[in-house]
Coordinates of C-alpha atoms and ligand atoms in Angstrom, one line a residue:
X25 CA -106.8 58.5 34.3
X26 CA -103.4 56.3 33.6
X27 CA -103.8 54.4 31.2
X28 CA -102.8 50.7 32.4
X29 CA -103.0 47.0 31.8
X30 CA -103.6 44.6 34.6
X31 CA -104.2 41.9 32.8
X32 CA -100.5 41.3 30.9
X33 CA -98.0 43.0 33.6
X34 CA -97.8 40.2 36.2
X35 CA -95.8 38.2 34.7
X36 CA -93.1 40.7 33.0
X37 CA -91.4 40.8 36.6
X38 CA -91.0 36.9 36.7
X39 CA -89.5 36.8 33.1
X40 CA -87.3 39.4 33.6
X41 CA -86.0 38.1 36.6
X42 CA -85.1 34.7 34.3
X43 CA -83.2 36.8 32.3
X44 CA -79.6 36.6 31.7
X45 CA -76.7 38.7 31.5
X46 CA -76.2 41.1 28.4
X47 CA -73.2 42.7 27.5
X48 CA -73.8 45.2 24.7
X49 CA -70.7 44.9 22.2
X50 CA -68.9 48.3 21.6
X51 CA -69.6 49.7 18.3
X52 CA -66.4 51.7 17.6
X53 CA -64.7 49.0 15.2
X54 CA -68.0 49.9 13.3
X55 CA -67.1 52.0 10.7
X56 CA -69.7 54.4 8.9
X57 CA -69.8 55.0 5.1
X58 CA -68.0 58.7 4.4
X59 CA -70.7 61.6 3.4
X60 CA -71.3 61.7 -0.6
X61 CA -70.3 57.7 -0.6
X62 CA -73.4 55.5 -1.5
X63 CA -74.2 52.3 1.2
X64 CA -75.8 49.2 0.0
X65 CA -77.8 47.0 2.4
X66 CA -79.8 43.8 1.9
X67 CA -82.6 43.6 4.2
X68 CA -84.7 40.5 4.2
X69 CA -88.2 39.9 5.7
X70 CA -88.8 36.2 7.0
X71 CA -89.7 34.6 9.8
X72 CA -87.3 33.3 12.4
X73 CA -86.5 32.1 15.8
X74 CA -85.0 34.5 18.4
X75 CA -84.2 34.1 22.4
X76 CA -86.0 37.0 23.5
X77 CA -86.8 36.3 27.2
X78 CA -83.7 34.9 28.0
X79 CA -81.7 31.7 28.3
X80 CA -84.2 29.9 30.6
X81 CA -86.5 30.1 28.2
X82 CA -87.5 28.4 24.8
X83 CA -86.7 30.3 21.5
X84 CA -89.4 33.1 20.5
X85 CA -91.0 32.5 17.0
X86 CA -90.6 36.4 15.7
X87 CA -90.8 38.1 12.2
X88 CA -87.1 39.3 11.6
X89 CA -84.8 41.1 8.9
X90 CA -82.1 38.9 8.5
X91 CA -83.0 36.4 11.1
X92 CA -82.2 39.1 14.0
X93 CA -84.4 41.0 15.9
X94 CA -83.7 44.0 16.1
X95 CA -82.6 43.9 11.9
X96 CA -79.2 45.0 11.3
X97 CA -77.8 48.4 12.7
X98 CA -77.8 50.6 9.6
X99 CA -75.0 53.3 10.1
X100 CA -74.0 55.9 7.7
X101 CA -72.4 59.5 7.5
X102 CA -74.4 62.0 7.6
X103 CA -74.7 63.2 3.8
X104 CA -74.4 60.0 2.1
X105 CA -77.0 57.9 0.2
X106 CA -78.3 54.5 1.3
X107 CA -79.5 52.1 -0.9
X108 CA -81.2 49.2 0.6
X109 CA -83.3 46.4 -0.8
X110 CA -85.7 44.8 1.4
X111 CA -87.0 40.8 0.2
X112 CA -90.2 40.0 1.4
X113 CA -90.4 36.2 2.4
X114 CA -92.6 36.9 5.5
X115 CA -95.7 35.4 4.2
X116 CA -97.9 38.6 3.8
X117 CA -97.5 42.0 2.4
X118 CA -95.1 44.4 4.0
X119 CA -92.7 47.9 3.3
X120 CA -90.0 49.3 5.2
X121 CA -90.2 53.0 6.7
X122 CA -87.5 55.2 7.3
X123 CA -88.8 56.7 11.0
X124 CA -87.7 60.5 11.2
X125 CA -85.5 60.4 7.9
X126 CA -86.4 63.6 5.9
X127 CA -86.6 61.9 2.2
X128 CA -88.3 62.0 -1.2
X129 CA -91.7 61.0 -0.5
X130 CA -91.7 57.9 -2.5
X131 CA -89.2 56.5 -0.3
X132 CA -91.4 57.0 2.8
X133 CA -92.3 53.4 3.2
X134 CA -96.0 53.7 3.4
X135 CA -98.1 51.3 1.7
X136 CA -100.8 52.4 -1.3
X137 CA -99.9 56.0 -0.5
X138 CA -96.2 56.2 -1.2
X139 CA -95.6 52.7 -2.9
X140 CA -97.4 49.1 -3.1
X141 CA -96.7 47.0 -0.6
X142 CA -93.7 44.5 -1.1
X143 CA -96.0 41.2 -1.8
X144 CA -94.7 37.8 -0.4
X145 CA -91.4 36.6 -2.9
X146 CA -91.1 40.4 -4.2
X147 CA -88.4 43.0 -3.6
X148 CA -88.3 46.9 -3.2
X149 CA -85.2 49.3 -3.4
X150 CA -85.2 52.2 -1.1
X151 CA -82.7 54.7 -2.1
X152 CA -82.4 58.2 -0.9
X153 CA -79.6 60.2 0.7
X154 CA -79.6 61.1 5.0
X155 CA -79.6 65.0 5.3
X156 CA -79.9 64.9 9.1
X157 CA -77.1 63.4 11.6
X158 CA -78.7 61.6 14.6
X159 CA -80.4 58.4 16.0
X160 CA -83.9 56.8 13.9
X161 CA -85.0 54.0 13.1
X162 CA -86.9 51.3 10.2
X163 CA -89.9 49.5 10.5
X164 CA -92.7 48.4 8.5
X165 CA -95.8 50.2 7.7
X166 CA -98.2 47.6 7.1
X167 CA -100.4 46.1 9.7
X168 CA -97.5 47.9 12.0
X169 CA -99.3 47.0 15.2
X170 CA -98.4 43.4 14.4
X171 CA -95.7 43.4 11.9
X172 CA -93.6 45.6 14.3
X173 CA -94.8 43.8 17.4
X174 CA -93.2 40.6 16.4
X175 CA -89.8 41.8 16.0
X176 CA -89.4 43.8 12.9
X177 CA -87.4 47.1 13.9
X178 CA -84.0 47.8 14.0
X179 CA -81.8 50.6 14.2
X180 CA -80.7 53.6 11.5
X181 CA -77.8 55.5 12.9
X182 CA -76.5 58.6 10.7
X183 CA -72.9 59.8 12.2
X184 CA -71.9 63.3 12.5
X185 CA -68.7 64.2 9.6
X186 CA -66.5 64.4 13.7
X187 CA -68.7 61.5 15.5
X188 CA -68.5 63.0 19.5
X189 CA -65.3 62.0 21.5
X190 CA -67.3 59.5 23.5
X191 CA -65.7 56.0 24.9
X192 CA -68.0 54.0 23.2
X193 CA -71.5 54.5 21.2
X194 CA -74.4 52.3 22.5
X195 CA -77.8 51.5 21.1
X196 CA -80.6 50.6 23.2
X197 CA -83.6 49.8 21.0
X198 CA -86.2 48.8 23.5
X199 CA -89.6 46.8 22.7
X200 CA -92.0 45.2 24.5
X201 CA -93.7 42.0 24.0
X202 CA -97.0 40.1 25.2
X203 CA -95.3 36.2 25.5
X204 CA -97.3 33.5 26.4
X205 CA -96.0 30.8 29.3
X206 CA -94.1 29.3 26.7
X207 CA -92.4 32.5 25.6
X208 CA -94.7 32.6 22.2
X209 CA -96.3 35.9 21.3
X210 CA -99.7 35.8 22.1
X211 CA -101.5 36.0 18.8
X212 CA -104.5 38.4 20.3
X213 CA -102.9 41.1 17.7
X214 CA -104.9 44.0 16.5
X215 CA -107.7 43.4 19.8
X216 CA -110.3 45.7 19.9
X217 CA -109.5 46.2 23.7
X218 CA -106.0 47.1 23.3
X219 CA -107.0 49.5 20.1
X220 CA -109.5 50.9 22.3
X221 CA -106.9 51.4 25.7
X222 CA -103.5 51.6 25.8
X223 CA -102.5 49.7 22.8
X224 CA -100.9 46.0 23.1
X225 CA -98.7 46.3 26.2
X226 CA -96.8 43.3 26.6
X227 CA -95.1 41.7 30.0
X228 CA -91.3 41.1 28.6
X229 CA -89.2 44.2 27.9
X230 CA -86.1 43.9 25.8
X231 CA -83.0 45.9 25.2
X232 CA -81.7 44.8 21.7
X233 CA -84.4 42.1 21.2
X234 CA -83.3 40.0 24.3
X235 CA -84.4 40.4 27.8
X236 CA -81.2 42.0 29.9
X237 CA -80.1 41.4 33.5
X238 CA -76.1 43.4 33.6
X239 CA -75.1 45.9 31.1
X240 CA -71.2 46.1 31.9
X241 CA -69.4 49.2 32.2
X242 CA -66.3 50.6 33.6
X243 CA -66.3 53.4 36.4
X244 CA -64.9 56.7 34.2
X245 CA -66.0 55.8 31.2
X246 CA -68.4 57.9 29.4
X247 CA -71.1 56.6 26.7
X248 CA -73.3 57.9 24.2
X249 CA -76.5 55.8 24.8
X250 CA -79.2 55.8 21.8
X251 CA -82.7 54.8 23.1
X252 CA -84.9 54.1 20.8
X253 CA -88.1 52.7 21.8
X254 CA -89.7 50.3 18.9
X255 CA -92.4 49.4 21.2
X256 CA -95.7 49.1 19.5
X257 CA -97.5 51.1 22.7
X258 CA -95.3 51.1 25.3
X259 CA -94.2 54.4 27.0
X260 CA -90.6 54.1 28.8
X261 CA -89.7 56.5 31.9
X262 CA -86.2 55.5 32.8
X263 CA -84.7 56.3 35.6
X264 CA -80.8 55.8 35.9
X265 CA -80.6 55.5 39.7
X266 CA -77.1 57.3 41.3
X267 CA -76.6 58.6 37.7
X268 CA -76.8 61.9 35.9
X269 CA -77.5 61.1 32.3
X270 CA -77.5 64.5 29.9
X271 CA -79.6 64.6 27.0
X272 CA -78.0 65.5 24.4
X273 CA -80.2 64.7 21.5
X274 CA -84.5 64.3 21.0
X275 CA -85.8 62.0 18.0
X276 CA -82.1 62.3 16.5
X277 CA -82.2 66.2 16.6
X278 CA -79.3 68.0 18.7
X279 CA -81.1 69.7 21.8
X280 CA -79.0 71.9 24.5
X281 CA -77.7 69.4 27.3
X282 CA -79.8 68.9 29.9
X283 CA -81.1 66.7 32.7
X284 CA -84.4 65.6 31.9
X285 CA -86.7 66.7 34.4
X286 CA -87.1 64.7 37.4
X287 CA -84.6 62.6 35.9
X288 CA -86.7 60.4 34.0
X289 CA -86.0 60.0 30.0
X290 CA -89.5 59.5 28.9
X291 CA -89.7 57.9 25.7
X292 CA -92.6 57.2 24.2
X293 CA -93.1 54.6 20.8
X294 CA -91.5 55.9 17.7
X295 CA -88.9 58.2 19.6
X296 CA -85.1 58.5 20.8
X297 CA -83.4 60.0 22.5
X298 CA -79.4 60.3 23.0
X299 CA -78.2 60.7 26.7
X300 CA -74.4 61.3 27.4
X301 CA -74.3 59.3 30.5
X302 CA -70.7 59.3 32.7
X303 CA -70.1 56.4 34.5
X304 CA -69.4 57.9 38.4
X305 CA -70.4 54.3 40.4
X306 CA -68.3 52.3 42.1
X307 CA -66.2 49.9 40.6
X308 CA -67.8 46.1 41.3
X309 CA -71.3 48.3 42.0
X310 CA -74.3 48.0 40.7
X311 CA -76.9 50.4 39.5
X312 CA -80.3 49.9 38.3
X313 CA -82.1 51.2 35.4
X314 CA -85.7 51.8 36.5
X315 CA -89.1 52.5 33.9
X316 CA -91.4 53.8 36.2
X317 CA -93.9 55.2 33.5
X318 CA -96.9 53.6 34.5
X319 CA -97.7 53.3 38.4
X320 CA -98.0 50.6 40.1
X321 CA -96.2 48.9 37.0
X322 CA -92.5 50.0 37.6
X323 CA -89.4 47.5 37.2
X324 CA -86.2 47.3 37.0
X325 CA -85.3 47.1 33.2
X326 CA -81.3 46.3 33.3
X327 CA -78.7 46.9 35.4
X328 CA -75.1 49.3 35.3
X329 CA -72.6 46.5 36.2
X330 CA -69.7 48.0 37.0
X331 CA -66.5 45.9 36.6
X332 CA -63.5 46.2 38.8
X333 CA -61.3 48.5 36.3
X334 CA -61.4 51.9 36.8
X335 CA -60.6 54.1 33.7
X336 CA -60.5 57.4 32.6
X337 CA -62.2 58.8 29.8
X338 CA -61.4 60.7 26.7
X339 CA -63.6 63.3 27.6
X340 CA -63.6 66.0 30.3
X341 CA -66.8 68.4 28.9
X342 CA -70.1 68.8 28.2
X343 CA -70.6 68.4 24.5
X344 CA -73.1 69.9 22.4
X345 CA -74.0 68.3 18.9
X346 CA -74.0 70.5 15.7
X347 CA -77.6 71.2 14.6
X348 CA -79.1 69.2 11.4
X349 CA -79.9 71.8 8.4
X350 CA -83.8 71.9 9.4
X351 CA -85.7 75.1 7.8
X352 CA -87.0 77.3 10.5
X353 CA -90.3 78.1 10.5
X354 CA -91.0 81.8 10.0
X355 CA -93.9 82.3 13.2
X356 CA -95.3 84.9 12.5
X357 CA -96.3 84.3 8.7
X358 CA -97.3 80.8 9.8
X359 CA -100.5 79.7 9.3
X360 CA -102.4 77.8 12.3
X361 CA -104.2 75.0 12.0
X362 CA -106.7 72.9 14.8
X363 CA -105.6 69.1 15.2
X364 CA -107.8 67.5 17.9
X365 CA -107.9 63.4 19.2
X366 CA -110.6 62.0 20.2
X367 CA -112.0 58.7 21.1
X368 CA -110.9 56.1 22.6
X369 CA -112.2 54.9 26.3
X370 CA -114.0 57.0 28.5
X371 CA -114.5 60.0 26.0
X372 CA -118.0 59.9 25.5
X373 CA -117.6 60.2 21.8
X374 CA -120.4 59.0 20.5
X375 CA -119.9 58.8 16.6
X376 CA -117.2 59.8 14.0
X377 CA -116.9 60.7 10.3
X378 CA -115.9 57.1 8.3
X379 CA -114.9 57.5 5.0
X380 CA -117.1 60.5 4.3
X381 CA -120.1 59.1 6.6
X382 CA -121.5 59.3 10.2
X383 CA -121.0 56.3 11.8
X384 CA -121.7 55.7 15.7
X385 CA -119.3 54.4 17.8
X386 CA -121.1 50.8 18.1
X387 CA -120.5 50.1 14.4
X388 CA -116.8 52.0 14.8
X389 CA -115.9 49.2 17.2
X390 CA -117.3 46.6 14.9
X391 CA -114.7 47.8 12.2
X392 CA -112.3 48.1 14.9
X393 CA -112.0 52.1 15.1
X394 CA -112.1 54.0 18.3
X395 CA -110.2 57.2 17.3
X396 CA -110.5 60.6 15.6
X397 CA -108.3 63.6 14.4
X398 CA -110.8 66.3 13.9
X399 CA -114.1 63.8 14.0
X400 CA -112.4 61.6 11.6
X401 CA -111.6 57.9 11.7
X402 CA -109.7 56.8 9.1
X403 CA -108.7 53.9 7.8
X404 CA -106.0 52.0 5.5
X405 CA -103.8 54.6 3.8
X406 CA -105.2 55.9 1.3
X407 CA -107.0 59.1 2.5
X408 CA -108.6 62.7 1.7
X409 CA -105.8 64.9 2.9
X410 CA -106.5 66.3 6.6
X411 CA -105.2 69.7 5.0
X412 CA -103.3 70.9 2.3
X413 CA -99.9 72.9 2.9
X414 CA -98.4 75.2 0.0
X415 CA -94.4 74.0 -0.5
X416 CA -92.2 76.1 1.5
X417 CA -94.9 77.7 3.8
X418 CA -95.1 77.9 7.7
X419 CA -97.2 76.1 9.6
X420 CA -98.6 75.4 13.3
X421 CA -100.2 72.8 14.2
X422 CA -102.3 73.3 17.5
X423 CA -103.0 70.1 18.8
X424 CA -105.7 69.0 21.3
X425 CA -105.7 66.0 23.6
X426 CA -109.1 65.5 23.9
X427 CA -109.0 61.9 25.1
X428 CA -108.1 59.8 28.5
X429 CA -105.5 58.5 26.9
X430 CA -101.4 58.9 25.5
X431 CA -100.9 59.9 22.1
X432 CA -97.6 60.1 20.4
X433 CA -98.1 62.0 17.1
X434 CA -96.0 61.8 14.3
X435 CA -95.8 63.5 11.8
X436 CA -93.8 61.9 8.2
X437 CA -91.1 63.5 6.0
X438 CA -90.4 66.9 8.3
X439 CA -89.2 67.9 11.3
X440 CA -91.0 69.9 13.9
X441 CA -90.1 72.6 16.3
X442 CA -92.5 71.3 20.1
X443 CA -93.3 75.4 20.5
X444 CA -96.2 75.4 24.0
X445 CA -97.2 72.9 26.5
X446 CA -100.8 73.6 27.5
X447 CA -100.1 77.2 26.6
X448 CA -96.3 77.6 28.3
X449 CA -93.5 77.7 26.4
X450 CA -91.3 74.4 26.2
X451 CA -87.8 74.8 27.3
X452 CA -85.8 74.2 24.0
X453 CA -88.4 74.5 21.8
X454 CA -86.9 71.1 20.6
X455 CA -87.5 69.5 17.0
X456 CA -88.9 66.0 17.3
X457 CA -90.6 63.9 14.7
X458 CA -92.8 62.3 17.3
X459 CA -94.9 64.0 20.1
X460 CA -96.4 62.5 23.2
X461 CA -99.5 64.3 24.4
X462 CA -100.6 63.4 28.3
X463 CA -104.5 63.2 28.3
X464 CA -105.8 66.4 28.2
X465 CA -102.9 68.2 27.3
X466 CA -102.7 70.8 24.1
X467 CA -99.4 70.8 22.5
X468 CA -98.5 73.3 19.5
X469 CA -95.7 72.4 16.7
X470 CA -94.0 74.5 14.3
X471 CA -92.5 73.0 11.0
X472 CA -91.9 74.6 7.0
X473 CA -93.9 72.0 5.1
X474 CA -91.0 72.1 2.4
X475 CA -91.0 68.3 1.2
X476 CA -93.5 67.4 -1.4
X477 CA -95.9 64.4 -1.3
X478 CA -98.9 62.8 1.1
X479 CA -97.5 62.3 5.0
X480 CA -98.7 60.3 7.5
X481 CA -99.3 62.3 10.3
X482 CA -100.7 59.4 13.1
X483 CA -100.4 57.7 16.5
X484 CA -97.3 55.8 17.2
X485 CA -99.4 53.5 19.5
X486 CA -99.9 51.4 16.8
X487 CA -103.2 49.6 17.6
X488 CA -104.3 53.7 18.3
X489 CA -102.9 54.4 14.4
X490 CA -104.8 51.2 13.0
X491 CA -107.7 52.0 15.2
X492 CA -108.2 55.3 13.0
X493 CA -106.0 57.9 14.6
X494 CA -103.9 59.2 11.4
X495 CA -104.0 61.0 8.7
X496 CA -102.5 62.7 5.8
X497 CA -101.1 65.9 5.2
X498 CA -100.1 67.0 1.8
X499 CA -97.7 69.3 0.4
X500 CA -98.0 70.8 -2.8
Ligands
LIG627 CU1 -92.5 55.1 12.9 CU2 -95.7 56.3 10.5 O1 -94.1 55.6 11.6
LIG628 CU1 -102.7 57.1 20.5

């Protein structure tokens, strides 16, 4: 069963057509900060006023960091520290997490567990150095499924010490919003029918907070294209038609190049990836970017606009990034441990473990929880660890679909190694932060659980994370 949602896609078609052109700025003139320097940021939550479905439409009231959605573009060298102090003026409680960045747990963003949330008028200083190059993100962890949903995301980009000969570096942070007529979010947040689904899929996808009709580009040009999808529940399968993109990197982590299979980059919430994508079209052509994750649903999201230069680019061969300094996990020493998801439509679970007590899945849904790891609905996030791992130790985590449902897992303050796919061997045994499980599917991970502290191990879909799919896993 594909998970879909009749009732919000008919009209993403009609405001996407309304969109209007987008030319992404180039970012070379945008210098990062050299490794071992410090970079100071000012980040402030408030509400604001943003065009996100294009020009023929009214203003979007969103949630912003500095009155732009997505927040600033953080970049720094790999190896440096960044400092950054977030102002909450939003109007409710809020924190800022650092998606994929291996840090000191207090740092992690996560409210009650690794700080108190930033109140309304209050400000918190992050402040913790970026081991790994590669593409992440921020966004806050309170009330995430609306909090993020109404704009507040924006990009973290950490350079490699030689950044790739590329012609120009591009960030794509896509999201996905549920607009009324009137291009307002609907205010149905949090819904027990999208916790209980597919999360809160919207009808207008953006590219850089703003619905996009031409992304220009020249014919012999090659780009490095970060995607980032900051969607609250919205899984992305783009298709690049006429073009050969090559992966290069997964959740920021350098992977061997490769075209992903059937040529679709499937992104899922919480995760990036970086293609190396060489411009071979036609000058004056166009070429469209497709999603065709969910079927029935597909549209064009943008299109390759080329103009009539032709140019030549700096770089004639396949480039592969240097690997980030992740501790490998030692396989046979590792321990195992049994992660299975349930709930959700169409399972037939019938009750669940609520903090400490049966519960059956009538009074769940009255506390708006549909999901489980292990039998377990949790929620806020303050919980009894799922398991405790000994600093330094190897672990592997064999996770169980057992649901109708999509699941990206991630997993807070490490990095893991994506070892089998319902029992075969993935390709590249690639390091990701985030997971997606199909329904059904088993998926086992590999990491060294070698930074202290509680984690947040949960659902990116967020109304799936609120709706009790998380939990905690400490190291000690
Ligand atoms: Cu991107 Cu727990 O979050
Ligand atoms: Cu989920």
């Amino acid at each position: 069963m594909r998970p879909t949602n009749c009732r919000t896609a008919l009209t993403r078609r009609a405001l996407l057509a309304a969109g209007g052109a987008l030319y992404l700025e180039p970012l070379a003139e945008r210098a990062a900060s050299a490794a071992g320097s410090l970079k100071e940021i000012h980040l402030r939550a408030q509400q604001s006023e943003t065009s996100v479905a294009g020009p023929r439409y009214p203003k979007t009231p969103v949630w912003s960091y500095n009155h732009s959605v997505p927040g600033p573009e953080i970049r720094v060298r790999q190896g440096s520290r960044l400092k950054v102090t977030v102002a909450n003026a939003l109007g409710e409680p809020t924190t800022v997490h650092w998606h994929g960045i291996r840090l000191p747990n207090r740092m992690d963003g996560v409210p009650h567990l690794t700080q108190a949330p930033i109140q309304q008028g209050e400000t918190f200083t992050y402040e913790f150095d970026v081991p790994d190059a590669g593409t992440y993100w921020y966004h806050p962890h309170q009330r995430g499924f609306e909090q993020v949903a109404r704009g507040l995301f924006g990009a973290l980009i950490v350079e490699e010490p030689e950044p790739l000969a590329v012609d120009r570096d591009v960030v794509w942070m896509l999201s996905d919003w549920r607009l009324t007529a009137d291009a307002k979010p609907d205010g149905n947040f949090g819904s027990l029918h999208d916790i209980s689904h597919a999360g809160r899929l919207g009808n207008t996808v953006t590219i850089n907070g703003e619905v996009g009709e031409k992304f220009a580009v020249r014919a012999g040009e090659r780009i490095r294209l970060r995607l980032i999808n900051a969607a609250s529940a919205r899984i992305f399968a783009l298709e690049f038609k006429d073009h050969d993109p090559r992966v290069i990197a997964i959740d920021g982590q350098p992977v061997q190049p490769h075209t992903p299979p059937s040529g679709r980059c499937i992104l899922a919430p919480g995760m990036r990836m970086d293609l190396l994508l060489h411009m071979t079209g036609r000058p004056r052509n166009h070429y469209s970017v497709e999603d065709r994750f969910y079927r029935g649903r597909e549209y064009r999201l943008i299109d390759l606009a080329y103009t009539d230069q032709v140019g030549s680019s700096s770089l004639f061969r396949e480039v592969t990034l240097d690997p980030n300094p992740l501790p490998e996990p030692d396989l046979s020493a590792a321990q195992r441990h049994d992660v299975i998801l349930g709930g959700g439509m169409m399972s037939g679970m019938m009750a669940a473990t609520v903090h400490g007590r049966r519960m059956d899945i009538q009074d769940m849904m009255r506390r708006g929880l549909a999901w489980t790891i292990n039998g377990v609905a949790e929620s806020g996030h303050i919980h009894e660890p799922m398991v405790t791992l000994k600093r330094g130790s190897s672990h592997i985590l064999r996770m169980q679909n057992d649901t109708a449902w999509w699941h990206p897992m991630h997993l807070h303050g490490h990095v893991f190694r994506v070892l089998l796919r319902n029992g075969e061997a993935t390709r590249f045994k690639e390091w990701q932060d985030t997971v997606l499980l199909a329904p059904r599917e088993r998926v086992e991970i590999a990491f060294v659980a070698d930074n202290s502290g509680d984690w947040m191990f949960h659902c990116h879909v967020l109304d799936h994370q609120a709706g009790g799919m998380m939990g905690t896993i400490r190291v000690a």
